[in-house]
Amino acid sequence: MRKVYLAGPEVFLPDAAAVLAQKAALAREYGFHPLTPGGPHPGADVLGAFDFGLVIGRSCEAQMNEADFVIANLTPYRGIGADTGTVFEVGFMRGQGKPLFAYTNTTRDHFARVSEDHYRGAELSRAGLLTRGPDGLLIEDHAMRDNLMIDTAIHESGGSFCAADAADPARDMTAFRAALTAARTWWAAR
Amino acid sequence: MRKVYLAGPEVFLPDAAAVLAQKAALAREYGFHPLTPGGPHPGADVLGAFDFGLVIGRSCEAQMNEADFVIANLTPYRGIGADTGTVFEVGFMRGQGKPLFAYTNTTRDHFARVSEDHYRGAELSRAGLLTRGPDGLLIEDHAMRDNLMIDTAIHESGGSFCAADAADPARDMTAFRAALTAARTWWAAR
């Protein structure tokens, strides 16, 4: 049975345990063995804040080293892009050459979020292929869901980046199910 | 001569070429062979937007595969955290077990940025070791500069995460020089 690392910012939710349990159950339903971040870290509460952080980080790295692939929740988190911890994990798995599957609970792409949410519809400057914000910073316009390193890595790994709009973007499982379906198909062909 | 991949959101600046050239020159001054993202991609302009993005992404991955280590600019970019493309690259290099060096042009840590910038000083709820925003989301409070996966990976790799406040956070080289110094010391001991 293939092991999937379930990366995502669910760990920060007030109902994290319930949402992670639901994702793990769904992964099993699709035939995978789930590895989830977080969980209890016995004794960590007597450590200092920094060392407590290291314990969690090491635990997540160990699970990624054990996993065959990742399904990452890249729904925008506290801003216009994916949670940085989750993005780190996508890069980590790509660095090891493992297949990447991901999902986001919005169909609004990177360019839409940067131009509409970050720049709030301010006038953009266009020169050839390049579009820039009023502060002069380039806005990636590659019909990609997030930063091009992320979309490229998923594409090159042979995986899928699924998207669906959701009333509750922090918890909806529609796009996650689509990613599970894509992963099941991918592994079945091997 | 060790090869360093110079990750960072400088590629989005209007004066990207000049800033990247300056960083490359500094890396050489410290005894490293610099590999920088971006650069010309001949023929890419006749591709569609998505395929153009893939060309850039593949080029960056090839440079990371060639590099011995990374120095990542993790200065907050368009929000409270580091540029997601750069974070992906830190994860990529960590997944390959390479040493990680990083810098940020602010000394305000992750907790300060989330609580003050994202929640704009709204009242937080505290229960034991856990602090949450008014929306219930956990705020990592580990005396770390960014998400704990990033800080942990840098620490565990034996590298350094340097910080200095700067009048021009997008271009200042003080913290970059500190990271170069740390990397030179690290490699000299090998």
mmCIF file of C-alpha atoms in Angstrom:
data_model
loop_
_atom_site.group_PDB
_atom_site.id
_atom_site.type_symbol
_atom_site.label_atom_id
_atom_site.label_comp_id
_atom_site.label_asym_id
_atom_site.label_seq_id
_atom_site.Cartn_x
_atom_site.Cartn_y
_atom_site.Cartn_z
ATOM 1 C CA MET A 1 0.000 0.000 0.000
ATOM 2 C CA ARG A 2 1.438 3.380 -1.040
ATOM 3 C CA LYS A 3 2.045 5.930 1.692
ATOM 4 C CA VAL A 4 0.765 9.452 1.142
ATOM 5 C CA TYR A 5 1.918 12.482 3.134
ATOM 6 C CA LEU A 6 -1.065 14.781 3.673
ATOM 7 C CA ALA A 7 0.459 18.255 3.678
ATOM 8 C CA GLY A 8 -1.664 21.302 4.427
ATOM 9 C CA PRO A 9 -2.550 24.109 6.806
ATOM 10 C CA GLU A 10 -5.344 22.082 8.452
ATOM 11 C CA VAL A 11 -2.953 21.704 11.374
ATOM 12 C CA PHE A 12 -3.705 25.313 12.311
ATOM 13 C CA LEU A 13 -7.505 24.936 12.472
ATOM 14 C CA PRO A 14 -9.306 24.876 15.826
ATOM 15 C CA ASP A 15 -10.775 21.504 14.718
ATOM 16 C CA ALA A 16 -7.474 20.257 13.254
ATOM 17 C CA ALA A 17 -7.725 16.754 14.722
ATOM 18 C CA ALA A 18 -11.176 16.159 13.210
ATOM 19 C CA VAL A 19 -10.233 17.513 9.774
ATOM 20 C CA LEU A 20 -6.986 15.515 9.691
ATOM 21 C CA ALA A 21 -8.877 12.375 10.731
ATOM 22 C CA GLN A 22 -11.369 12.958 7.934
ATOM 23 C CA LYS A 23 -8.575 13.384 5.379
ATOM 24 C CA ALA A 24 -6.822 10.250 6.636
ATOM 25 C CA ALA A 25 -10.071 8.261 6.364
ATOM 26 C CA LEU A 26 -10.597 9.482 2.802
ATOM 27 C CA ALA A 27 -7.036 8.543 1.867
ATOM 28 C CA ARG A 28 -7.676 5.010 3.159
ATOM 29 C CA GLU A 29 -10.934 4.896 1.179
ATOM 30 C CA TYR A 30 -8.872 5.517 -1.970
ATOM 31 C CA GLY A 31 -6.428 2.756 -1.063
ATOM 32 C CA PHE A 32 -3.556 4.729 0.468
ATOM 33 C CA HIS A 33 -1.814 4.647 3.838
ATOM 34 C CA PRO A 34 -2.024 8.209 5.232
ATOM 35 C CA LEU A 35 0.784 9.996 7.037
ATOM 36 C CA THR A 36 -0.333 13.266 8.608
ATOM 37 C CA PRO A 37 1.669 16.133 10.094
ATOM 38 C CA GLY A 38 1.152 17.277 13.652
ATOM 39 C CA GLY A 39 -0.040 14.748 16.181
ATOM 40 C CA PRO A 40 1.139 14.454 19.781
ATOM 41 C CA HIS A 41 4.783 15.153 20.585
ATOM 42 C CA PRO A 42 5.237 13.693 24.079
ATOM 43 C CA GLY A 43 7.502 15.756 26.283
ATOM 44 C CA ALA A 44 7.689 18.608 23.823
ATOM 45 C CA ASP A 45 5.774 20.902 26.182
ATOM 46 C CA VAL A 46 8.723 21.042 28.570
ATOM 47 C CA LEU A 47 11.035 22.283 25.819
ATOM 48 C CA GLY A 48 11.614 25.907 24.970
ATOM 49 C CA ALA A 49 9.569 27.374 22.116
ATOM 50 C CA PHE A 50 12.310 26.981 19.505
ATOM 51 C CA ASP A 51 13.163 23.390 20.445
ATOM 52 C CA PHE A 52 9.451 22.518 20.461
ATOM 53 C CA GLY A 53 9.297 23.811 16.892
ATOM 54 C CA LEU A 54 12.275 21.649 15.924
ATOM 55 C CA VAL A 55 10.533 18.536 17.298
ATOM 56 C CA ILE A 56 7.499 19.168 15.084
ATOM 57 C CA GLY A 57 9.611 19.981 12.042
ATOM 58 C CA ARG A 58 11.762 16.864 12.428
ATOM 59 C CA SER A 59 8.639 14.723 12.805
ATOM 60 C CA CYS A 60 7.185 16.077 9.541
ATOM 61 C CA GLU A 61 10.477 15.511 7.696
ATOM 62 C CA ALA A 62 10.614 11.921 8.949
ATOM 63 C CA GLN A 63 7.104 11.297 7.637
ATOM 64 C CA MET A 64 7.973 12.800 4.257
ATOM 65 C CA ASN A 65 11.074 10.614 4.021
ATOM 66 C CA GLU A 66 8.816 7.611 4.632
ATOM 67 C CA ALA A 67 6.076 8.673 2.185
ATOM 68 C CA ASP A 68 5.864 7.553 -1.455
ATOM 69 C CA PHE A 69 4.128 10.750 -2.522
ATOM 70 C CA VAL A 70 2.379 13.883 -1.286
ATOM 71 C CA ILE A 71 -1.069 15.391 -1.617
ATOM 72 C CA ALA A 72 -0.714 19.044 -0.652
ATOM 73 C CA ASN A 73 -3.491 21.453 0.250
ATOM 74 C CA LEU A 74 -2.356 24.645 -1.496
ATOM 75 C CA THR A 75 -5.516 26.660 -0.816
ATOM 76 C CA PRO A 76 -4.402 30.274 -0.172
ATOM 77 C CA TYR A 77 -3.666 30.789 3.512
ATOM 78 C CA ARG A 78 -3.407 34.161 5.289
ATOM 79 C CA GLY A 79 -2.786 35.952 2.023
ATOM 80 C CA ILE A 80 -2.590 35.451 -1.716
ATOM 81 C CA GLY A 81 -0.604 32.204 -1.803
ATOM 82 C CA ALA A 82 -0.334 28.766 -0.260
ATOM 83 C CA ASP A 83 0.861 28.157 3.304
ATOM 84 C CA THR A 84 4.664 28.391 3.311
ATOM 85 C CA GLY A 85 5.079 25.250 5.422
ATOM 86 C CA THR A 86 3.092 23.264 2.876
ATOM 87 C CA VAL A 87 5.033 24.805 -0.014
ATOM 88 C CA PHE A 88 8.286 23.802 1.688
ATOM 89 C CA GLU A 89 6.974 20.236 1.858
ATOM 90 C CA VAL A 90 6.055 20.203 -1.843
ATOM 91 C CA GLY A 91 9.620 21.296 -2.622
ATOM 92 C CA PHE A 92 11.041 18.683 -0.250
ATOM 93 C CA MET A 93 9.165 15.855 -1.978
ATOM 94 C CA ARG A 94 10.103 17.195 -5.424
ATOM 95 C CA GLY A 95 13.760 17.334 -4.398
ATOM 96 C CA GLN A 96 13.481 13.610 -3.695
ATOM 97 C CA GLY A 97 11.876 12.958 -7.071
ATOM 98 C CA LYS A 98 8.554 11.773 -5.640
ATOM 99 C CA PRO A 99 5.238 12.379 -7.430
ATOM 100 C CA LEU A 100 3.319 15.476 -6.362
ATOM 101 C CA PHE A 101 -0.444 15.844 -6.175
ATOM 102 C CA ALA A 102 -2.080 18.997 -4.893
ATOM 103 C CA TYR A 103 -5.375 20.767 -4.602
ATOM 104 C CA THR A 104 -6.765 24.194 -3.880
ATOM 105 C CA ASN A 105 -10.252 25.180 -2.836
ATOM 106 C CA THR A 106 -10.424 28.106 -5.221
ATOM 107 C CA THR A 107 -10.418 28.255 -9.003
ATOM 108 C CA ARG A 108 -9.046 31.816 -8.980
ATOM 109 C CA ASP A 109 -5.490 31.521 -10.284
ATOM 110 C CA HIS A 110 -2.233 33.138 -9.126
ATOM 111 C CA PHE A 111 -2.553 36.112 -11.479
ATOM 112 C CA ALA A 112 -6.131 36.827 -10.381
ATOM 113 C CA ARG A 113 -5.234 36.695 -6.695
ATOM 114 C CA VAL A 114 -2.163 38.928 -7.049
ATOM 115 C CA SER A 115 -3.810 41.514 -9.306
ATOM 116 C CA GLU A 116 -7.225 41.589 -7.612
ATOM 117 C CA ASP A 117 -6.464 40.795 -3.965
ATOM 118 C CA HIS A 118 -2.932 42.095 -3.447
ATOM 119 C CA TYR A 119 -3.067 45.094 -5.800
ATOM 120 C CA ARG A 120 -6.835 45.537 -5.304
ATOM 121 C CA GLY A 121 -7.484 46.157 -8.967
ATOM 122 C CA ALA A 122 -4.908 48.974 -9.313
ATOM 123 C CA GLU A 123 -3.707 49.701 -12.837
ATOM 124 C CA LEU A 124 -1.009 47.303 -14.034
ATOM 125 C CA SER A 125 1.718 48.091 -16.545
ATOM 126 C CA ARG A 126 2.244 45.749 -19.484
ATOM 127 C CA ALA A 127 5.324 45.572 -21.688
ATOM 128 C CA GLY A 128 5.512 42.646 -24.080
ATOM 129 C CA LEU A 129 4.971 39.451 -22.108
ATOM 130 C CA LEU A 130 5.598 41.159 -18.783
ATOM 131 C CA THR A 131 2.956 42.548 -16.430
ATOM 132 C CA ARG A 132 3.945 44.549 -13.367
ATOM 133 C CA GLY A 133 2.120 45.954 -10.346
ATOM 134 C CA PRO A 134 2.141 49.676 -9.503
ATOM 135 C CA ASP A 135 5.199 48.952 -7.298
ATOM 136 C CA GLY A 136 7.100 47.653 -10.338
ATOM 137 C CA LEU A 137 7.099 44.007 -9.217
ATOM 138 C CA LEU A 138 6.531 41.399 -11.900
ATOM 139 C CA ILE A 139 3.246 39.493 -11.717
ATOM 140 C CA GLU A 140 3.630 35.930 -12.982
ATOM 141 C CA ASP A 141 1.019 35.408 -15.694
ATOM 142 C CA HIS A 142 1.445 31.781 -16.708
ATOM 143 C CA ALA A 143 -2.118 30.462 -16.334
ATOM 144 C CA MET A 144 -0.842 28.663 -13.247
ATOM 145 C CA ARG A 145 -2.541 28.159 -9.901
ATOM 146 C CA ASP A 146 0.394 29.342 -7.765
ATOM 147 C CA ASN A 147 4.046 30.355 -8.164
ATOM 148 C CA LEU A 148 5.493 28.724 -11.272
ATOM 149 C CA MET A 149 8.006 26.618 -9.327
ATOM 150 C CA ILE A 150 5.099 24.837 -7.635
ATOM 151 C CA ASP A 151 2.971 24.308 -10.746
ATOM 152 C CA THR A 152 6.005 23.254 -12.777
ATOM 153 C CA ALA A 153 7.121 20.713 -10.178
ATOM 154 C CA ILE A 154 3.658 19.124 -10.003
ATOM 155 C CA HIS A 155 3.461 18.980 -13.794
ATOM 156 C CA GLU A 156 6.978 17.587 -14.264
ATOM 157 C CA SER A 157 6.447 14.940 -11.576
ATOM 158 C CA GLY A 158 3.498 13.591 -13.552
ATOM 159 C CA GLY A 159 1.008 14.557 -10.852
ATOM 160 C CA SER A 160 -2.072 16.791 -10.820
ATOM 161 C CA PHE A 161 -3.089 20.111 -9.283
ATOM 162 C CA CYS A 162 -6.870 19.991 -8.743
ATOM 163 C CA ALA A 163 -9.099 22.969 -7.986
ATOM 164 C CA ALA A 164 -12.712 23.532 -6.999
ATOM 165 C CA ASP A 165 -14.493 26.478 -5.453
ATOM 166 C CA ALA A 166 -15.840 25.815 -1.982
ATOM 167 C CA ALA A 167 -18.134 27.482 0.545
ATOM 168 C CA ASP A 168 -15.713 26.489 3.322
ATOM 169 C CA PRO A 169 -12.247 26.607 1.709
ATOM 170 C CA ALA A 170 -10.507 25.509 4.912
ATOM 171 C CA ARG A 171 -12.387 22.216 5.136
ATOM 172 C CA ASP A 172 -14.014 21.292 1.820
ATOM 173 C CA MET A 173 -12.985 17.862 0.505
ATOM 174 C CA THR A 174 -14.147 18.101 -3.134
ATOM 175 C CA ALA A 175 -10.781 19.052 -4.620
ATOM 176 C CA PHE A 176 -8.994 16.742 -2.191
ATOM 177 C CA ARG A 177 -11.118 13.859 -3.507
ATOM 178 C CA ALA A 178 -10.194 14.888 -7.068
ATOM 179 C CA ALA A 179 -6.497 14.740 -6.116
ATOM 180 C CA LEU A 180 -7.000 11.325 -4.502
ATOM 181 C CA THR A 181 -8.701 10.092 -7.672
ATOM 182 C CA ALA A 182 -5.827 11.396 -9.809
ATOM 183 C CA ALA A 183 -3.263 9.764 -7.520
ATOM 184 C CA ARG A 184 -5.110 6.445 -7.556
ATOM 185 C CA THR A 185 -5.147 6.494 -11.366
ATOM 186 C CA TRP A 186 -1.465 7.430 -11.488
ATOM 187 C CA TRP A 187 -0.350 4.601 -9.181
ATOM 188 C CA ALA A 188 -2.662 2.079 -10.870
ATOM 189 C CA ALA A 189 -0.769 2.673 -14.131
ATOM 190 C CA ARG A 190 2.548 1.680 -12.450
ATOM 191 C CA MET B 1 34.726 25.855 -5.934
ATOM 192 C CA ARG B 2 31.330 25.263 -4.307
ATOM 193 C CA LYS B 3 28.267 26.206 -6.294
ATOM 194 C CA VAL B 4 25.603 28.264 -4.558
ATOM 195 C CA TYR B 5 22.035 28.629 -5.827
ATOM 196 C CA LEU B 6 20.886 32.186 -5.115
ATOM 197 C CA ALA B 7 17.153 31.809 -4.453
ATOM 198 C CA GLY B 8 14.959 34.840 -3.911
ATOM 199 C CA PRO B 9 12.247 37.142 -5.207
ATOM 200 C CA GLU B 10 14.770 39.554 -6.766
ATOM 201 C CA VAL B 11 13.711 38.064 -10.094
ATOM 202 C CA PHE B 12 10.482 40.070 -9.828
ATOM 203 C CA LEU B 13 12.141 43.485 -9.342
ATOM 204 C CA PRO B 14 12.179 46.044 -12.161
ATOM 205 C CA ASP B 15 15.984 46.081 -11.757
ATOM 206 C CA ALA B 16 16.251 42.294 -11.380
ATOM 207 C CA ALA B 17 19.258 41.914 -13.667
ATOM 208 C CA ALA B 18 21.319 44.473 -11.738
ATOM 209 C CA VAL B 19 20.415 43.058 -8.319
ATOM 210 C CA LEU B 20 21.121 39.480 -9.421
ATOM 211 C CA ALA B 21 24.456 40.570 -10.894
ATOM 212 C CA GLN B 22 25.346 42.263 -7.611
ATOM 213 C CA LYS B 23 24.475 39.124 -5.640
ATOM 214 C CA ALA B 24 26.473 36.952 -8.024
ATOM 215 C CA ALA B 25 29.485 39.265 -7.681
ATOM 216 C CA LEU B 26 29.254 39.118 -3.891
ATOM 217 C CA ALA B 27 29.029 35.315 -3.958
ATOM 218 C CA ARG B 28 32.239 35.234 -6.041
ATOM 219 C CA GLU B 29 33.890 37.629 -3.570
ATOM 220 C CA TYR B 30 33.205 35.054 -0.825
ATOM 221 C CA GLY B 31 34.686 32.256 -2.903
ATOM 222 C CA PHE B 32 31.573 30.644 -4.381
ATOM 223 C CA HIS B 33 30.382 29.950 -7.915
ATOM 224 C CA PRO B 34 26.932 31.567 -8.200
ATOM 225 C CA LEU B 35 23.949 30.017 -9.957
ATOM 226 C CA THR B 36 21.041 32.425 -10.322
ATOM 227 C CA PRO B 37 17.420 31.857 -11.325
ATOM 228 C CA GLY B 38 15.874 33.658 -14.254
ATOM 229 C CA GLY B 39 18.083 34.710 -17.114
ATOM 230 C CA PRO B 40 17.225 34.533 -20.802
ATOM 231 C CA HIS B 41 15.152 31.627 -22.079
ATOM 232 C CA PRO B 42 15.638 31.753 -25.869
ATOM 233 C CA GLY B 43 12.520 30.907 -27.804
ATOM 234 C CA ALA B 44 10.328 30.887 -24.740
ATOM 235 C CA ASP B 45 8.444 33.950 -25.966
ATOM 236 C CA VAL B 46 6.804 31.947 -28.731
ATOM 237 C CA LEU B 47 5.418 29.425 -26.261
ATOM 238 C CA GLY B 48 2.055 29.701 -24.562
ATOM 239 C CA ALA B 49 1.995 31.235 -21.074
ATOM 240 C CA PHE B 50 1.897 27.877 -19.258
ATOM 241 C CA ASP B 51 4.705 26.318 -21.295
ATOM 242 C CA PHE B 52 6.810 29.458 -20.837
ATOM 243 C CA GLY B 53 6.373 28.995 -17.080
ATOM 244 C CA LEU B 54 7.509 25.370 -17.354
ATOM 245 C CA VAL B 55 10.687 26.441 -19.167
ATOM 246 C CA ILE B 56 11.607 28.784 -16.312
ATOM 247 C CA GLY B 57 10.718 26.241 -13.635
ATOM 248 C CA ARG B 58 12.745 23.468 -15.279
ATOM 249 C CA SER B 59 15.727 25.800 -15.619
ATOM 250 C CA CYS B 60 15.639 26.633 -11.890
ATOM 251 C CA GLU B 61 15.356 22.953 -10.949
ATOM 252 C CA ALA B 62 18.350 22.111 -13.152
ATOM 253 C CA GLN B 63 20.416 24.782 -11.404
ATOM 254 C CA MET B 64 19.397 23.487 -7.972
ATOM 255 C CA ASN B 65 20.355 19.955 -8.954
ATOM 256 C CA GLU B 66 23.773 21.309 -9.914
ATOM 257 C CA ALA B 67 24.253 23.448 -6.792
ATOM 258 C CA ASP B 68 26.055 22.317 -3.635
ATOM 259 C CA PHE B 69 23.935 24.536 -1.405
ATOM 260 C CA VAL B 70 21.453 27.399 -1.357
ATOM 261 C CA ILE B 71 21.353 30.907 0.032
ATOM 262 C CA ALA B 72 17.688 31.915 0.059
ATOM 263 C CA ASN B 73 16.293 35.413 0.423
ATOM 264 C CA LEU B 74 13.308 34.832 2.726
ATOM 265 C CA THR B 75 12.436 38.500 3.245
ATOM 266 C CA PRO B 76 8.611 38.719 3.424
ATOM 267 C CA TYR B 77 7.168 39.216 -0.036
ATOM 268 C CA ARG B 78 3.646 40.457 -0.841
ATOM 269 C CA GLY B 79 2.424 39.507 2.611
ATOM 270 C CA ILE B 80 3.545 38.141 5.950
ATOM 271 C CA GLY B 81 5.834 35.350 4.749
ATOM 272 C CA ALA B 82 8.587 34.529 2.294
ATOM 273 C CA ASP B 83 8.021 34.238 -1.458
ATOM 274 C CA THR B 84 6.469 30.823 -2.135
ATOM 275 C CA GLY B 85 8.784 30.106 -5.069
ATOM 276 C CA THR B 86 11.803 30.642 -2.840
ATOM 277 C CA VAL B 87 10.284 28.523 -0.071
ATOM 278 C CA PHE B 88 9.716 25.716 -2.582
ATOM 279 C CA GLU B 89 13.399 25.929 -3.463
ATOM 280 C CA VAL B 90 14.492 25.728 0.184
ATOM 281 C CA GLY B 91 12.385 22.577 0.526
ATOM 282 C CA PHE B 92 13.808 21.165 -2.709
ATOM 283 C CA MET B 93 17.394 21.566 -1.488
ATOM 284 C CA ARG B 94 16.507 20.164 1.946
ATOM 285 C CA GLY B 95 14.890 17.135 0.301
ATOM 286 C CA GLN B 96 18.264 16.496 -1.331
ATOM 287 C CA GLY B 97 20.099 16.840 1.978
ATOM 288 C CA LYS B 98 22.059 19.922 0.942
ATOM 289 C CA PRO B 99 23.018 22.648 3.443
ATOM 290 C CA LEU B 100 20.658 25.609 3.671
ATOM 291 C CA PHE B 101 21.602 29.210 4.319
ATOM 292 C CA ALA B 102 19.048 31.988 4.310
ATOM 293 C CA TYR B 103 18.515 35.600 5.163
ATOM 294 C CA THR B 104 15.736 38.077 5.695
ATOM 295 C CA ASN B 105 15.853 41.848 5.669
ATOM 296 C CA THR B 106 13.698 42.204 8.746
ATOM 297 C CA THR B 107 14.294 41.201 12.355
ATOM 298 C CA ARG B 108 10.549 40.987 13.057
ATOM 299 C CA ASP B 109 9.826 37.285 13.497
ATOM 300 C CA HIS B 110 6.974 35.102 12.221
ATOM 301 C CA PHE B 111 4.820 35.615 15.314
ATOM 302 C CA ALA B 112 5.209 39.408 15.181
ATOM 303 C CA ARG B 113 4.294 39.551 11.501
ATOM 304 C CA VAL B 114 1.246 37.312 11.840
ATOM 305 C CA SER B 115 -0.105 38.954 14.992
ATOM 306 C CA GLU B 116 0.698 42.565 14.093
ATOM 307 C CA ASP B 117 0.457 42.641 10.288
ATOM 308 C CA HIS B 118 -2.085 39.933 9.469
ATOM 309 C CA TYR B 119 -4.336 40.290 12.542
ATOM 310 C CA ARG B 120 -3.511 43.984 12.914
ATOM 311 C CA GLY B 121 -3.131 43.772 16.668
ATOM 312 C CA ALA B 122 -6.562 42.143 17.266
ATOM 313 C CA GLU B 123 -6.945 40.290 20.547
ATOM 314 C CA LEU B 124 -5.476 36.786 20.488
ATOM 315 C CA SER B 125 -6.657 33.825 22.545
ATOM 316 C CA ARG B 126 -4.120 31.853 24.551
ATOM 317 C CA ALA B 127 -4.604 28.358 25.987
ATOM 318 C CA GLY B 128 -1.529 26.675 27.403
ATOM 319 C CA LEU B 129 1.195 26.786 24.761
ATOM 320 C CA LEU B 130 -1.240 27.631 21.982
ATOM 321 C CA THR B 131 -2.037 31.100 20.671
ATOM 322 C CA ARG B 132 -4.827 31.634 18.148
ATOM 323 C CA GLY B 133 -6.045 34.531 16.063
ATOM 324 C CA PRO B 134 -9.623 35.846 16.272
ATOM 325 C CA ASP B 135 -10.466 33.439 13.407
ATOM 326 C CA GLY B 136 -9.343 30.480 15.531
ATOM 327 C CA LEU B 137 -6.238 29.721 13.477
ATOM 328 C CA LEU B 138 -3.132 28.742 15.388
ATOM 329 C CA ILE B 139 -0.256 31.237 15.346
ATOM 330 C CA GLU B 140 3.109 29.498 15.475
ATOM 331 C CA ASP B 141 5.037 30.976 18.384
ATOM 332 C CA HIS B 142 8.406 29.242 18.266
ATOM 333 C CA ALA B 143 10.795 32.217 18.244
ATOM 334 C CA MET B 144 11.386 31.379 14.588
ATOM 335 C CA ARG B 145 11.802 33.706 11.645
ATOM 336 C CA ASP B 146 9.269 31.961 9.400
ATOM 337 C CA ASN B 147 7.125 28.811 9.315
ATOM 338 C CA LEU B 148 8.726 26.151 11.510
ATOM 339 C CA MET B 149 9.381 23.767 8.601
ATOM 340 C CA ILE B 150 11.713 26.368 7.099
ATOM 341 C CA ASP B 151 13.544 27.305 10.301
ATOM 342 C CA THR B 152 13.843 23.650 11.327
ATOM 343 C CA ALA B 153 15.269 22.612 7.959
ATOM 344 C CA ILE B 154 17.905 25.362 8.033
ATOM 345 C CA HIS B 155 18.858 24.460 11.611
ATOM 346 C CA GLU B 156 18.987 20.698 10.978
ATOM 347 C CA SER B 157 21.056 21.155 7.817
ATOM 348 C CA GLY B 158 23.722 22.914 9.880
ATOM 349 C CA GLY B 159 23.161 26.213 8.101
ATOM 350 C CA SER B 160 22.219 29.689 9.284
ATOM 351 C CA PHE B 161 19.227 32.020 8.945
ATOM 352 C CA CYS B 162 20.570 35.595 9.140
ATOM 353 C CA ALA B 163 18.481 38.720 9.690
ATOM 354 C CA ALA B 164 19.038 42.461 9.619
ATOM 355 C CA ASP B 165 16.663 45.380 9.317
ATOM 356 C CA ALA B 166 17.069 47.375 6.135
ATOM 357 C CA ALA B 167 15.869 50.658 4.666
ATOM 358 C CA ASP B 168 15.380 48.920 1.305
ATOM 359 C CA PRO B 169 14.363 45.331 2.171
ATOM 360 C CA ALA B 170 14.132 44.302 -1.483
ATOM 361 C CA ARG B 171 17.770 45.135 -2.233
ATOM 362 C CA ASP B 172 19.826 45.436 0.948
ATOM 363 C CA MET B 173 22.859 43.118 1.043
ATOM 364 C CA THR B 174 23.773 43.259 4.766
ATOM 365 C CA ALA B 175 21.990 40.043 5.763
ATOM 366 C CA PHE B 176 23.015 38.398 2.490
ATOM 367 C CA ARG B 177 26.642 39.125 3.361
ATOM 368 C CA ALA B 178 26.086 37.608 6.809
ATOM 369 C CA ALA B 179 24.729 34.447 5.153
ATOM 370 C CA LEU B 180 27.719 34.349 2.785
ATOM 371 C CA THR B 181 30.066 34.666 5.772
ATOM 372 C CA ALA B 182 28.284 31.832 7.585
ATOM 373 C CA ALA B 183 28.423 29.639 4.482
ATOM 374 C CA ARG B 184 32.121 30.335 3.952
ATOM 375 C CA THR B 185 32.831 29.346 7.557
ATOM 376 C CA TRP B 186 30.701 26.210 7.204
ATOM 377 C CA TRP B 187 32.448 25.008 4.045
ATOM 378 C CA ALA B 188 35.906 25.925 5.391
ATOM 379 C CA ALA B 189 35.345 23.472 8.247
ATOM 380 C CA ARG B 190 34.763 20.624 5.753
#
